[in-house]
Amino acid sequence: MDSKSKILDNIRRNSPQAAPYPDIEHFVAVTYPDKVEQFIQMVAAVGGRAEVLAPDADIAATIQALYPEATRFISNLELPGLPVTHPKEVATAEAMNGTDVTIVETPLGVCENGCCWVEQRDEWRAEFFIAENLVFVLNRADLVDNMHQAMRRVRQLNPQSPFSGFISGPSKTADIEQALVMGAHGARGVTVLLR
């Protein structure tokens, strides 16, 4: 018997037996009695912030108050009083560089981990990553407890979107010397406005 056969025999002999996949149809995932409070806590835990808007709140004024130094905003939402550039008005993704705040409406928020679902609706997916700050506008009715519910909901959303995914808090990494760096690959700050 050659060494290759010995190695393969040892691998076969020491490999665990195959187990059946778990039954996820009857999996009991975590749920929360107060979704809004849980979502706010998880967004804070991942480095962002979430605020509940009053029913008559002016979203543009709220954003201006949150980011008083900001001068360049990108959004496909109508926000009267805020100097907003629509993503379709930008010639290239590189031209979005220098954006202070990107504002997007999200159709889904997950209480388990504080993430929001994003879908590319306009020309550039860079809008989700190039701004210093990212603001999500989310209806409280669109909060789900856990990722199992979120994935069921995602299947009902826009299947034609060229890019979609979950974003949870600001971009961060601690790869280099275990020092946490915010904004390494995307926004330095994330705010979720719950209406």
PDB file of C-alpha atoms in Angstrom:
ATOM      1  CA  MET A   1       0.000   0.000   0.000  1.00  0.00           C
ATOM      2  CA  ASP A   2       1.438   3.369  -1.007  1.00  0.00           C
ATOM      3  CA  SER A   3       1.402   6.467   1.231  1.00  0.00           C
ATOM      4  CA  LYS A   4      -1.479   8.090  -0.665  1.00  0.00           C
ATOM      5  CA  SER A   5      -3.734   5.086  -0.009  1.00  0.00           C
ATOM      6  CA  LYS A   6      -2.718   5.034   3.669  1.00  0.00           C
ATOM      7  CA  ILE A   7      -3.645   8.705   4.047  1.00  0.00           C
ATOM      8  CA  LEU A   8      -7.018   8.260   2.318  1.00  0.00           C
ATOM      9  CA  ASP A   9      -7.785   5.162   4.414  1.00  0.00           C
ATOM     10  CA  ASN A  10      -6.989   7.094   7.601  1.00  0.00           C
ATOM     11  CA  ILE A  11      -9.261   9.946   6.494  1.00  0.00           C
ATOM     12  CA  ARG A  12     -12.139   7.540   5.756  1.00  0.00           C
ATOM     13  CA  ARG A  13     -11.670   5.724   9.047  1.00  0.00           C
ATOM     14  CA  ASN A  14     -11.610   8.945  11.095  1.00  0.00           C
ATOM     15  CA  SER A  15     -14.335  10.872   9.248  1.00  0.00           C
ATOM     16  CA  PRO A  16     -17.587  11.415  11.134  1.00  0.00           C
ATOM     17  CA  GLN A  17     -20.757   9.800   9.858  1.00  0.00           C
ATOM     18  CA  ALA A  18     -22.979  12.030   7.749  1.00  0.00           C
ATOM     19  CA  ALA A  19     -25.891  13.479   9.702  1.00  0.00           C
ATOM     20  CA  PRO A  20     -29.192  14.591   8.216  1.00  0.00           C
ATOM     21  CA  TYR A  21     -29.774  18.313   7.764  1.00  0.00           C
ATOM     22  CA  PRO A  22     -31.862  19.900  10.525  1.00  0.00           C
ATOM     23  CA  ASP A  23     -35.583  20.425   9.985  1.00  0.00           C
ATOM     24  CA  ILE A  24     -35.744  24.200   9.560  1.00  0.00           C
ATOM     25  CA  GLU A  25     -39.442  24.257   8.731  1.00  0.00           C
ATOM     26  CA  HIS A  26     -40.236  23.586  12.384  1.00  0.00           C
ATOM     27  CA  PHE A  27     -37.303  25.508  13.819  1.00  0.00           C
ATOM     28  CA  VAL A  28     -38.340  27.785  16.687  1.00  0.00           C
ATOM     29  CA  ALA A  29     -36.427  31.031  16.300  1.00  0.00           C
ATOM     30  CA  VAL A  30     -36.167  33.811  18.837  1.00  0.00           C
ATOM     31  CA  THR A  31     -38.990  36.357  19.052  1.00  0.00           C
ATOM     32  CA  TYR A  32     -39.257  39.605  20.998  1.00  0.00           C
ATOM     33  CA  PRO A  33     -42.237  41.072  22.882  1.00  0.00           C
ATOM     34  CA  ASP A  34     -41.214  44.634  21.931  1.00  0.00           C
ATOM     35  CA  LYS A  35     -39.697  44.630  18.458  1.00  0.00           C
ATOM     36  CA  VAL A  36     -39.018  48.365  18.379  1.00  0.00           C
ATOM     37  CA  GLU A  37     -37.088  48.376  21.661  1.00  0.00           C
ATOM     38  CA  GLN A  38     -35.103  45.258  20.689  1.00  0.00           C
ATOM     39  CA  PHE A  39     -34.226  46.750  17.291  1.00  0.00           C
ATOM     40  CA  ILE A  40     -33.058  50.021  18.869  1.00  0.00           C
ATOM     41  CA  GLN A  41     -30.849  48.094  21.334  1.00  0.00           C
ATOM     42  CA  MET A  42     -29.308  45.923  18.601  1.00  0.00           C
ATOM     43  CA  VAL A  43     -28.603  48.858  16.293  1.00  0.00           C
ATOM     44  CA  ALA A  44     -26.781  50.519  19.211  1.00  0.00           C
ATOM     45  CA  ALA A  45     -24.910  47.262  19.948  1.00  0.00           C
ATOM     46  CA  VAL A  46     -23.501  47.166  16.396  1.00  0.00           C
ATOM     47  CA  GLY A  47     -22.368  50.797  16.531  1.00  0.00           C
ATOM     48  CA  GLY A  48     -25.324  52.626  14.987  1.00  0.00           C
ATOM     49  CA  ARG A  49     -28.306  54.446  16.383  1.00  0.00           C
ATOM     50  CA  ALA A  50     -32.037  54.156  15.875  1.00  0.00           C
ATOM     51  CA  GLU A  51     -34.653  56.746  16.686  1.00  0.00           C
ATOM     52  CA  VAL A  52     -38.425  56.582  16.702  1.00  0.00           C
ATOM     53  CA  LEU A  53     -39.935  59.501  14.805  1.00  0.00           C
ATOM     54  CA  ALA A  54     -43.045  61.276  15.955  1.00  0.00           C
ATOM     55  CA  PRO A  55     -46.022  60.705  13.613  1.00  0.00           C
ATOM     56  CA  ASP A  56     -45.786  64.268  12.291  1.00  0.00           C
ATOM     57  CA  ALA A  57     -41.969  64.434  12.176  1.00  0.00           C
ATOM     58  CA  ASP A  58     -40.280  66.111   9.228  1.00  0.00           C
ATOM     59  CA  ILE A  59     -37.673  63.585   8.054  1.00  0.00           C
ATOM     60  CA  ALA A  60     -35.579  66.214   6.240  1.00  0.00           C
ATOM     61  CA  ALA A  61     -35.446  68.458   9.336  1.00  0.00           C
ATOM     62  CA  THR A  62     -34.588  65.454  11.524  1.00  0.00           C
ATOM     63  CA  ILE A  63     -31.691  64.493   9.256  1.00  0.00           C
ATOM     64  CA  GLN A  64     -30.438  68.094   9.126  1.00  0.00           C
ATOM     65  CA  ALA A  65     -30.508  68.209  12.947  1.00  0.00           C
ATOM     66  CA  LEU A  66     -28.650  64.881  13.204  1.00  0.00           C
ATOM     67  CA  TYR A  67     -25.970  65.980  10.718  1.00  0.00           C
ATOM     68  CA  PRO A  68     -25.710  69.801  11.017  1.00  0.00           C
ATOM     69  CA  GLU A  69     -22.272  69.916   9.358  1.00  0.00           C
ATOM     70  CA  ALA A  70     -23.364  67.868   6.321  1.00  0.00           C
ATOM     71  CA  THR A  71     -23.613  69.668   3.000  1.00  0.00           C
ATOM     72  CA  ARG A  72     -23.890  66.853   0.446  1.00  0.00           C
ATOM     73  CA  PHE A  73     -26.825  64.453   0.568  1.00  0.00           C
ATOM     74  CA  ILE A  74     -27.772  61.666  -1.845  1.00  0.00           C
ATOM     75  CA  SER A  75     -31.199  60.079  -1.869  1.00  0.00           C
ATOM     76  CA  ASN A  76     -34.002  58.966  -4.152  1.00  0.00           C
ATOM     77  CA  LEU A  77     -36.519  60.186  -1.547  1.00  0.00           C
ATOM     78  CA  GLU A  78     -38.293  63.530  -1.775  1.00  0.00           C
ATOM     79  CA  LEU A  79     -36.923  65.534   1.162  1.00  0.00           C
ATOM     80  CA  PRO A  80     -38.010  69.180   0.807  1.00  0.00           C
ATOM     81  CA  GLY A  81     -35.660  71.598   2.523  1.00  0.00           C
ATOM     82  CA  LEU A  82     -32.642  69.299   2.239  1.00  0.00           C
ATOM     83  CA  PRO A  83     -30.164  69.849  -0.642  1.00  0.00           C
ATOM     84  CA  VAL A  84     -30.477  66.301  -2.007  1.00  0.00           C
ATOM     85  CA  THR A  85     -28.909  64.938  -5.182  1.00  0.00           C
ATOM     86  CA  HIS A  86     -30.785  62.050  -6.769  1.00  0.00           C
ATOM     87  CA  PRO A  87     -28.517  59.079  -7.639  1.00  0.00           C
ATOM     88  CA  LYS A  88     -29.665  59.280 -11.284  1.00  0.00           C
ATOM     89  CA  GLU A  89     -28.217  62.801 -11.483  1.00  0.00           C
ATOM     90  CA  VAL A  90     -24.693  61.523 -10.753  1.00  0.00           C
ATOM     91  CA  ALA A  91     -22.632  60.688 -13.857  1.00  0.00           C
ATOM     92  CA  THR A  92     -20.354  58.084 -12.248  1.00  0.00           C
ATOM     93  CA  ALA A  93     -20.060  56.223  -8.961  1.00  0.00           C
ATOM     94  CA  GLU A  94     -16.776  58.072  -8.336  1.00  0.00           C
ATOM     95  CA  ALA A  95     -18.673  61.376  -8.519  1.00  0.00           C
ATOM     96  CA  MET A  96     -20.502  60.338  -5.338  1.00  0.00           C
ATOM     97  CA  ASN A  97     -17.225  60.502  -3.417  1.00  0.00           C
ATOM     98  CA  GLY A  98     -17.429  63.194  -0.764  1.00  0.00           C
ATOM     99  CA  THR A  99     -21.070  62.491   0.086  1.00  0.00           C
ATOM    100  CA  ASP A 100     -21.818  63.289   3.702  1.00  0.00           C
ATOM    101  CA  VAL A 101     -25.126  61.432   4.048  1.00  0.00           C
ATOM    102  CA  THR A 102     -26.979  58.886   1.919  1.00  0.00           C
ATOM    103  CA  ILE A 103     -30.652  58.442   2.803  1.00  0.00           C
ATOM    104  CA  VAL A 104     -32.474  55.289   1.679  1.00  0.00           C
ATOM    105  CA  GLU A 105     -35.815  53.767   2.478  1.00  0.00           C
ATOM    106  CA  THR A 106     -35.517  50.153   3.587  1.00  0.00           C
ATOM    107  CA  PRO A 107     -38.335  47.600   3.347  1.00  0.00           C
ATOM    108  CA  LEU A 108     -37.066  45.389   6.174  1.00  0.00           C
ATOM    109  CA  GLY A 109     -35.343  45.568   9.557  1.00  0.00           C
ATOM    110  CA  VAL A 110     -34.286  42.588  11.716  1.00  0.00           C
ATOM    111  CA  CYS A 111     -34.553  42.812  15.529  1.00  0.00           C
ATOM    112  CA  GLU A 112     -32.186  39.903  16.149  1.00  0.00           C
ATOM    113  CA  ASN A 113     -29.129  41.730  14.798  1.00  0.00           C
ATOM    114  CA  GLY A 114     -30.153  45.308  13.948  1.00  0.00           C
ATOM    115  CA  CYS A 115     -29.663  44.901  10.209  1.00  0.00           C
ATOM    116  CA  CYS A 116     -31.577  46.539   7.367  1.00  0.00           C
ATOM    117  CA  TRP A 117     -32.188  45.217   3.856  1.00  0.00           C
ATOM    118  CA  VAL A 118     -30.998  47.360   0.936  1.00  0.00           C
ATOM    119  CA  GLU A 119     -31.856  47.059  -2.738  1.00  0.00           C
ATOM    120  CA  GLN A 120     -30.217  48.913  -5.585  1.00  0.00           C
ATOM    121  CA  ARG A 121     -32.972  50.867  -7.314  1.00  0.00           C
ATOM    122  CA  ASP A 122     -30.886  53.377  -9.200  1.00  0.00           C
ATOM    123  CA  GLU A 123     -27.760  53.352 -11.290  1.00  0.00           C
ATOM    124  CA  TRP A 124     -25.126  53.126  -8.554  1.00  0.00           C
ATOM    125  CA  ARG A 125     -24.810  50.675  -5.679  1.00  0.00           C
ATOM    126  CA  ALA A 126     -21.966  52.848  -4.400  1.00  0.00           C
ATOM    127  CA  GLU A 127     -24.550  55.019  -2.636  1.00  0.00           C
ATOM    128  CA  PHE A 128     -24.702  52.409   0.141  1.00  0.00           C
ATOM    129  CA  PHE A 129     -20.955  52.457   0.781  1.00  0.00           C
ATOM    130  CA  ILE A 130     -19.398  55.739  -0.313  1.00  0.00           C
ATOM    131  CA  ALA A 131     -21.062  58.211   2.053  1.00  0.00           C
ATOM    132  CA  GLU A 132     -19.662  59.057   5.468  1.00  0.00           C
ATOM    133  CA  ASN A 133     -23.084  58.384   6.989  1.00  0.00           C
ATOM    134  CA  LEU A 134     -25.993  56.181   5.995  1.00  0.00           C
ATOM    135  CA  VAL A 135     -29.568  56.878   7.085  1.00  0.00           C
ATOM    136  CA  PHE A 136     -32.265  54.239   6.753  1.00  0.00           C
ATOM    137  CA  VAL A 137     -35.929  55.198   6.857  1.00  0.00           C
ATOM    138  CA  LEU A 138     -37.940  52.200   8.079  1.00  0.00           C
ATOM    139  CA  ASN A 139     -41.584  51.634   8.934  1.00  0.00           C
ATOM    140  CA  ARG A 140     -42.003  49.937  12.312  1.00  0.00           C
ATOM    141  CA  ALA A 141     -44.446  47.515  10.691  1.00  0.00           C
ATOM    142  CA  ASP A 142     -41.535  46.214   8.576  1.00  0.00           C
ATOM    143  CA  LEU A 143     -39.579  44.908  11.579  1.00  0.00           C
ATOM    144  CA  VAL A 144     -39.224  41.135  11.867  1.00  0.00           C
ATOM    145  CA  ASP A 145     -37.908  39.218  14.867  1.00  0.00           C
ATOM    146  CA  ASN A 146     -35.173  37.084  13.318  1.00  0.00           C
ATOM    147  CA  MET A 147     -33.238  36.174  10.176  1.00  0.00           C
ATOM    148  CA  HIS A 148     -35.514  33.200   9.436  1.00  0.00           C
ATOM    149  CA  GLN A 149     -38.467  35.570   9.079  1.00  0.00           C
ATOM    150  CA  ALA A 150     -36.273  38.049   7.217  1.00  0.00           C
ATOM    151  CA  MET A 151     -35.245  35.501   4.587  1.00  0.00           C
ATOM    152  CA  ARG A 152     -38.870  34.509   4.014  1.00  0.00           C
ATOM    153  CA  ARG A 153     -39.690  38.210   3.542  1.00  0.00           C
ATOM    154  CA  VAL A 154     -36.686  38.804   1.247  1.00  0.00           C
ATOM    155  CA  ARG A 155     -37.992  36.210  -1.199  1.00  0.00           C
ATOM    156  CA  GLN A 156     -41.072  38.415  -1.668  1.00  0.00           C
ATOM    157  CA  LEU A 157     -39.092  41.598  -2.352  1.00  0.00           C
ATOM    158  CA  ASN A 158     -37.594  42.858  -5.630  1.00  0.00           C
ATOM    159  CA  PRO A 159     -36.006  39.867  -7.420  1.00  0.00           C
ATOM    160  CA  GLN A 160     -34.901  42.126 -10.305  1.00  0.00           C
ATOM    161  CA  SER A 161     -32.586  44.252  -8.171  1.00  0.00           C
ATOM    162  CA  PRO A 162     -28.989  44.025  -9.496  1.00  0.00           C
ATOM    163  CA  PHE A 163     -27.659  44.296  -5.934  1.00  0.00           C
ATOM    164  CA  SER A 164     -29.213  43.668  -2.530  1.00  0.00           C
ATOM    165  CA  GLY A 165     -28.126  42.645   0.930  1.00  0.00           C
ATOM    166  CA  PHE A 166     -28.185  43.325   4.661  1.00  0.00           C
ATOM    167  CA  ILE A 167     -26.314  46.182   6.344  1.00  0.00           C
ATOM    168  CA  SER A 168     -25.917  46.134  10.117  1.00  0.00           C
ATOM    169  CA  GLY A 169     -24.411  49.260  11.632  1.00  0.00           C
ATOM    170  CA  PRO A 170     -21.439  51.205  10.329  1.00  0.00           C
ATOM    171  CA  SER A 171     -18.585  49.558   8.472  1.00  0.00           C
ATOM    172  CA  LYS A 172     -15.964  48.286  10.872  1.00  0.00           C
ATOM    173  CA  THR A 173     -12.886  46.103  11.006  1.00  0.00           C
ATOM    174  CA  ALA A 174     -10.385  45.105  13.655  1.00  0.00           C
ATOM    175  CA  ASP A 175      -8.041  43.112  11.418  1.00  0.00           C
ATOM    176  CA  ILE A 176      -4.995  45.283  11.984  1.00  0.00           C
ATOM    177  CA  GLU A 177      -3.534  44.940  15.485  1.00  0.00           C
ATOM    178  CA  GLN A 178      -7.048  44.292  16.812  1.00  0.00           C
ATOM    179  CA  ALA A 179      -7.759  48.044  16.712  1.00  0.00           C
ATOM    180  CA  LEU A 180     -11.367  48.801  15.791  1.00  0.00           C
ATOM    181  CA  VAL A 181     -11.595  51.072  12.746  1.00  0.00           C
ATOM    182  CA  MET A 182     -14.979  52.521  11.797  1.00  0.00           C
ATOM    183  CA  GLY A 183     -15.731  53.301   8.164  1.00  0.00           C
ATOM    184  CA  ALA A 184     -13.063  51.029   6.716  1.00  0.00           C
ATOM    185  CA  HIS A 185     -15.227  49.692   3.892  1.00  0.00           C
ATOM    186  CA  GLY A 186     -18.311  51.877   4.026  1.00  0.00           C
ATOM    187  CA  ALA A 187     -20.192  54.390   6.151  1.00  0.00           C
ATOM    188  CA  ARG A 188     -18.680  55.565   9.428  1.00  0.00           C
ATOM    189  CA  GLY A 189     -22.119  56.045  10.913  1.00  0.00           C
ATOM    190  CA  VAL A 190     -25.553  54.472  10.466  1.00  0.00           C
ATOM    191  CA  THR A 191     -28.833  55.902  11.729  1.00  0.00           C
ATOM    192  CA  VAL A 192     -32.207  54.209  11.396  1.00  0.00           C
ATOM    193  CA  LEU A 193     -35.274  56.445  11.560  1.00  0.00           C
ATOM    194  CA  LEU A 194     -38.324  54.425  12.557  1.00  0.00           C
ATOM    195  CA  ARG A 195     -41.667  55.852  11.536  1.00  0.00           C
TER     196      ARG A 195
END
